[in-house]
C-alpha positions as MATLAB code, in Angstrom:
seq = 'MTARRVREQLTAHGFLFGALLCFGVFTWYPMVREVVMSFQRTRRGRTTWVGLDNIDQLLQDPAFWQAWRNTLLFTLLALVFGFAVPFFVAVLLNELRHARSYLRILVYLPVMMPPVASVLLFKYFYDPEFGLFNAVLRALHLPTSAWLNSPDTAMVSVVIASTWMNMGGATLIYLAALQGIPGELYEAAELDGAGLWRRLWHVTVPQTRLILSLLLLLQVVATMQVFVEPFLLTGGNGPQGSTTTVVHLVYQYAFNFNNYGAASALGLIMLLVLAGFSALYVRLSRQAD';
ca = [
     -45.427  -19.114   -2.269;
     -45.454  -20.071   -5.939;
     -43.027  -22.485   -7.514;
     -41.461  -19.643   -9.525;
     -40.885  -17.651   -6.373;
     -39.282  -20.686   -4.690;
     -36.921  -21.166   -7.636;
     -35.928  -17.495   -7.530;
     -35.220  -17.707   -3.812;
     -33.203  -20.916   -4.212;
     -31.203  -19.387   -7.063;
     -30.458  -16.237   -5.075;
     -29.422  -18.178   -1.986;
     -27.376  -20.520   -4.146;
     -25.304  -17.616   -5.511;
     -24.974  -16.221   -1.992;
     -23.826  -19.574   -0.625;
     -21.230  -19.892   -3.399;
     -19.832  -16.447   -2.634;
     -19.696  -17.199    1.095;
     -18.050  -20.552    0.418;
     -15.325  -18.973   -1.725;
     -14.818  -16.221    0.842;
     -14.549  -18.732    3.655;
     -12.175  -21.101    1.824;
      -9.840  -18.493    0.346;
      -9.991  -15.769    3.030;
     -11.129  -16.933    6.443;
      -9.587  -20.405    6.419;
      -6.052  -19.125    5.660;
      -6.421  -16.542    8.438;
      -7.551  -19.134   10.970;
      -4.857  -21.546    9.776;
      -2.210  -18.839   10.215;
      -3.310  -18.240   13.813;
      -3.116  -21.975   14.564;
       0.289  -22.413   12.902;
       1.753  -19.456   14.809;
       1.594  -21.620   17.962;
       2.980  -24.737   16.272;
       6.318  -25.992   14.995;
       6.828  -28.667   12.368;
      10.013  -30.716   12.250;
      10.588  -33.858   10.197;
       6.883  -34.062    9.438;
       5.839  -33.872   13.100;
       3.799  -30.895   14.321;
       3.936  -29.904   17.983;
       2.424  -27.098   20.004;
       5.085  -24.678   21.216;
       2.981  -21.867   22.643;
       4.721  -18.493   22.377;
       8.124  -19.932   21.400;
       7.748  -18.727   17.796;
       7.096  -15.179   18.966;
      10.078  -15.363   21.347;
      12.231  -16.490   18.447;
      11.108  -13.504   16.397;
      11.783  -11.018   19.177;
      15.324  -12.322   19.519;
      16.014  -12.005   15.788;
      17.695   -8.670   14.856;
      16.146   -8.950   11.376;
      12.682   -8.693   12.981;
      13.342   -5.211   14.354;
      15.136   -4.064   11.226;
      12.223   -5.240    9.071;
       9.772   -3.260   11.191;
      11.962   -0.151   11.009;
      12.182   -0.469    7.235;
       8.443   -1.075    6.911;
       7.566    1.950    9.049;
      10.033    4.078    7.085;
       8.510    2.925    3.809;
       5.001    3.671    5.130;
       6.026    7.152    6.258;
       7.722    7.993    2.958;
       4.829    6.507    0.999;
       2.415    8.761    2.891;
       4.565   11.811    2.190;
       4.812   11.046   -1.529;
       2.076    8.578   -2.384;
      -0.670   10.292   -0.364;
       0.085   13.954   -1.050;
       1.262   13.790   -4.676;
      -1.935   12.194   -6.117;
      -4.057   14.788   -4.294;
      -2.161   17.744   -5.722;
      -2.102   16.147   -9.189;
      -5.898   15.763   -8.953;
      -6.246   19.430   -7.916;
      -4.100   20.436  -10.883;
      -6.128   18.321  -13.314;
      -9.350   19.718  -11.896;
      -8.162   23.276  -12.597;
      -7.302   22.543  -16.220;
      -9.776   23.339  -18.967;
      -8.062   21.639  -21.919;
      -6.686   18.127  -22.522;
      -8.147   16.936  -19.214;
      -9.240   13.546  -20.569;
      -5.864   12.940  -22.197;
      -4.030   13.778  -18.961;
      -6.320   11.471  -16.978;
      -5.325    8.589  -19.238;
      -1.667    9.576  -18.940;
      -1.832    9.605  -15.127;
      -3.676    6.281  -14.960;
      -1.418    4.557  -17.501;
       1.076    3.196  -14.903;
      -1.768    1.413  -13.099;
      -2.693   -0.415  -16.308;
       0.863   -1.699  -16.747;
       1.758   -5.054  -15.170;
       3.482   -4.397  -11.822;
       6.470   -6.545  -12.735;
       6.994   -4.610  -15.979;
       6.806   -1.289  -14.131;
       9.282   -2.389  -11.475;
      11.744   -3.750  -14.033;
      11.455   -0.486  -15.973;
      12.466    1.451  -12.867;
      15.245   -1.010  -12.185;
      16.681   -0.065  -15.569;
      16.196    3.644  -14.807;
      18.119    3.212  -11.537;
      21.131    1.538  -13.151;
      24.214    3.511  -11.972;
      25.969    3.276  -15.335;
      23.306    3.193  -18.036;
      20.137    4.264  -16.206;
      17.991    7.184  -17.309;
      18.087    9.002  -13.970;
      21.874    9.216  -13.764;
      22.009   10.140  -17.451;
      19.768   13.134  -16.728;
      21.890   14.087  -13.720;
      25.046   13.941  -15.844;
      23.417   16.094  -18.521;
      22.609   18.683  -15.842;
      26.169   18.417  -14.444;
      24.843   17.178  -11.113;
      26.333   14.397   -8.977;
      24.955   10.965   -9.763;
      23.465    8.554   -7.235;
      23.924    4.882   -6.465;
      20.129    4.597   -6.101;
      19.381    0.946   -5.265;
      23.002    0.133   -4.466;
      23.286    2.446   -1.465;
      21.611    1.870    1.933;
      20.982    5.629    2.143;
      18.944    5.872   -1.071;
      17.584    2.344   -1.633;
      14.348    2.790    0.326;
      13.655    6.213   -1.188;
      14.161    4.721   -4.646;
      11.648    1.963   -3.876;
       9.125    4.555   -2.648;
       9.500    6.631   -5.826;
       8.828    3.578   -8.000;
       5.860    2.523   -5.863;
       4.358    6.018   -5.958;
       4.597    6.195   -9.733;
       3.017    2.750  -10.091;
       0.046    3.328   -7.792;
      -0.794    7.028   -7.890;
      -3.166    6.793  -10.872;
      -6.043    5.147   -9.009;
      -5.870    7.553   -6.059;
      -5.655   10.529   -8.407;
      -8.859    9.571  -10.221;
     -10.677    9.016   -6.907;
      -9.578   12.446   -5.693;
     -10.566   13.973   -9.022;
     -14.056   12.485   -8.784;
     -14.398   13.894   -5.263;
     -13.213   17.334   -6.387;
     -15.747   17.462   -9.188;
     -18.507   16.842   -6.653;
     -17.691   20.055   -4.753;
     -20.294   22.772   -5.490;
     -18.824   25.616   -7.510;
     -20.665   28.135   -5.356;
     -18.255   27.439   -2.504;
     -15.269   28.458   -4.605;
     -17.098   31.513   -5.908;
     -17.924   32.625   -2.365;
     -14.293   32.084   -1.326;
     -13.059   34.153   -4.266;
     -15.466   36.973   -3.389;
     -13.998   36.946    0.115;
     -10.549   37.412   -1.398;
      -9.278   33.871   -0.833;
      -6.330   32.892   -2.969;
      -5.553   29.457   -4.392;
      -4.003   28.057   -1.218;
      -6.731   29.410    1.052;
      -9.419   27.936   -1.226;
      -7.552   24.649   -1.172;
      -7.294   24.605    2.631;
     -10.721   25.991    3.544;
     -12.868   24.539    0.756;
     -11.201   21.615   -1.011;
      -9.756   19.773    1.999;
     -12.937   19.965    4.183;
     -15.150   18.892    1.284;
     -12.952   15.871    0.490;
     -12.247   14.955    4.115;
     -14.075   11.617    3.958;
     -12.198   10.463    0.846;
      -8.888   11.686    2.272;
      -9.480    9.775    5.506;
     -10.499    6.581    3.751;
      -7.545    6.589    1.379;
      -5.183    7.373    4.257;
      -6.312    4.246    6.083;
      -6.179    2.089    2.954;
      -2.737    3.376    2.044;
      -1.285    2.674    5.472;
      -2.639   -0.887    5.364;
      -1.365   -1.407    1.806;
       2.091    0.100    2.266;
       2.803   -1.892    5.410;
       2.296   -5.038    3.315;
       4.672   -3.992    0.551;
       6.533   -6.869   -1.074;
       6.680   -6.719   -4.880;
       8.659   -3.497   -5.303;
      11.571   -4.213   -2.906;
      11.641   -7.882   -3.890;
      12.114   -7.122   -7.591;
      14.215   -3.974   -7.255;
      16.675   -5.059   -4.571;
      16.085   -8.783   -4.142;
      14.072   -8.064   -1.008;
      16.960   -7.318    1.355;
      18.779   -4.499   -0.371;
      22.210   -3.191    0.647;
      22.816   -3.924    4.338;
      19.207   -5.064    4.693;
      17.913   -1.541    4.050;
      14.814   -2.691    2.137;
      13.851   -5.810    4.084;
      10.165   -5.438    4.957;
       7.996   -7.447    7.321;
       6.237   -9.275    4.494;
       9.563  -10.178    2.900;
      10.754  -11.488    6.251;
       7.624  -13.655    6.385;
       8.580  -14.938    2.924;
      12.114  -15.698    4.103;
      10.987  -17.569    7.205;
       8.500  -19.645    5.226;
      10.339  -20.441    1.988;
      14.024  -19.886    2.744;
      14.191  -21.189    6.322;
      11.182  -23.588    6.130;
      10.026  -22.184    9.464;
       6.295  -21.865    8.866;
       5.561  -21.400   12.561;
       7.698  -18.262   12.820;
       6.336  -17.004    9.496;
       2.766  -17.449   10.733;
       3.619  -15.766   14.040;
       5.070  -12.778   12.205;
       1.980  -12.602   10.003;
      -0.198  -12.696   13.123;
       1.777   -9.830   14.677;
       1.287   -7.746   11.540;
      -2.430   -8.571   11.532;
      -2.755   -7.373   15.125;
      -0.778   -4.196   14.423;
      -2.917   -3.289   11.412;
      -6.124   -4.161   13.262;
      -5.052   -1.992   16.194;
      -4.213    0.898   13.896;
      -7.543    0.578   12.088;
      -9.492    0.501   15.373;
      -7.617    3.550   16.690;
      -8.181    5.410   13.445;
     -11.924    4.671   13.441;
     -12.213    5.809   17.066;
     -10.382    9.075   16.424;
     -12.511    9.685   13.323;
     -15.703    9.252   15.339;
     -14.459   11.618   18.025;
     -13.591   14.195   15.352;
     -17.103   13.932   13.899;
];
């Protein structure tokens, strides 16, 4: 092996080692540290092993169960809005023949905005007195809503803001998948007398099944870790704890209660839940194939 070849190999392995080092330090080490801390408790600078005491403490906390209920509700609503709406917007954009590029930019614009700016914009829209949404309802002579100030509408309001903020990326992915569908399939469906909805169900959905499945999994994982939107819109808890999520409860245990053991245990539980869901989803997908 020549000296030049040796240098090339050393350079390549050097870049690879640097990437692995960064991945290990900033990804794997925190995960391993979280697992270790979930079985420990630190008081007055002394760390002791407590076994499953942290998990027992969580199970006895009513906020634990409420946080899981809120998180599952947010995930369900986010799938109804945030998973279906981008797909239908992409179908609509794919059918258009004019101003398609302009509309793509318009749909993706919320993703380019800083998340904090987007959330604060919606917080202004939701203001019961001066917000845009209630102003529109008054103009239409419809009853106004308390939005973030009511336990009945707070979570829905958070989901609407989150959907608007994040739908641009999913819409463009769907649009790219739709443009890869052969036009002959639609022509054959039209010759068979299939209308718009039948073409959508029998051609579009089967041809984009892989992308739909992948984004479904990614969205479930992402929405169950929601933190920014409820934290900025409702302070994290919301009226009567209606927007307290699991991740926000982790934040409270760690930084409000200084209970890093319970926070790590809760993070470990969420990790196991998401890993179990992912494994079940992959297994069902393989059986379907």
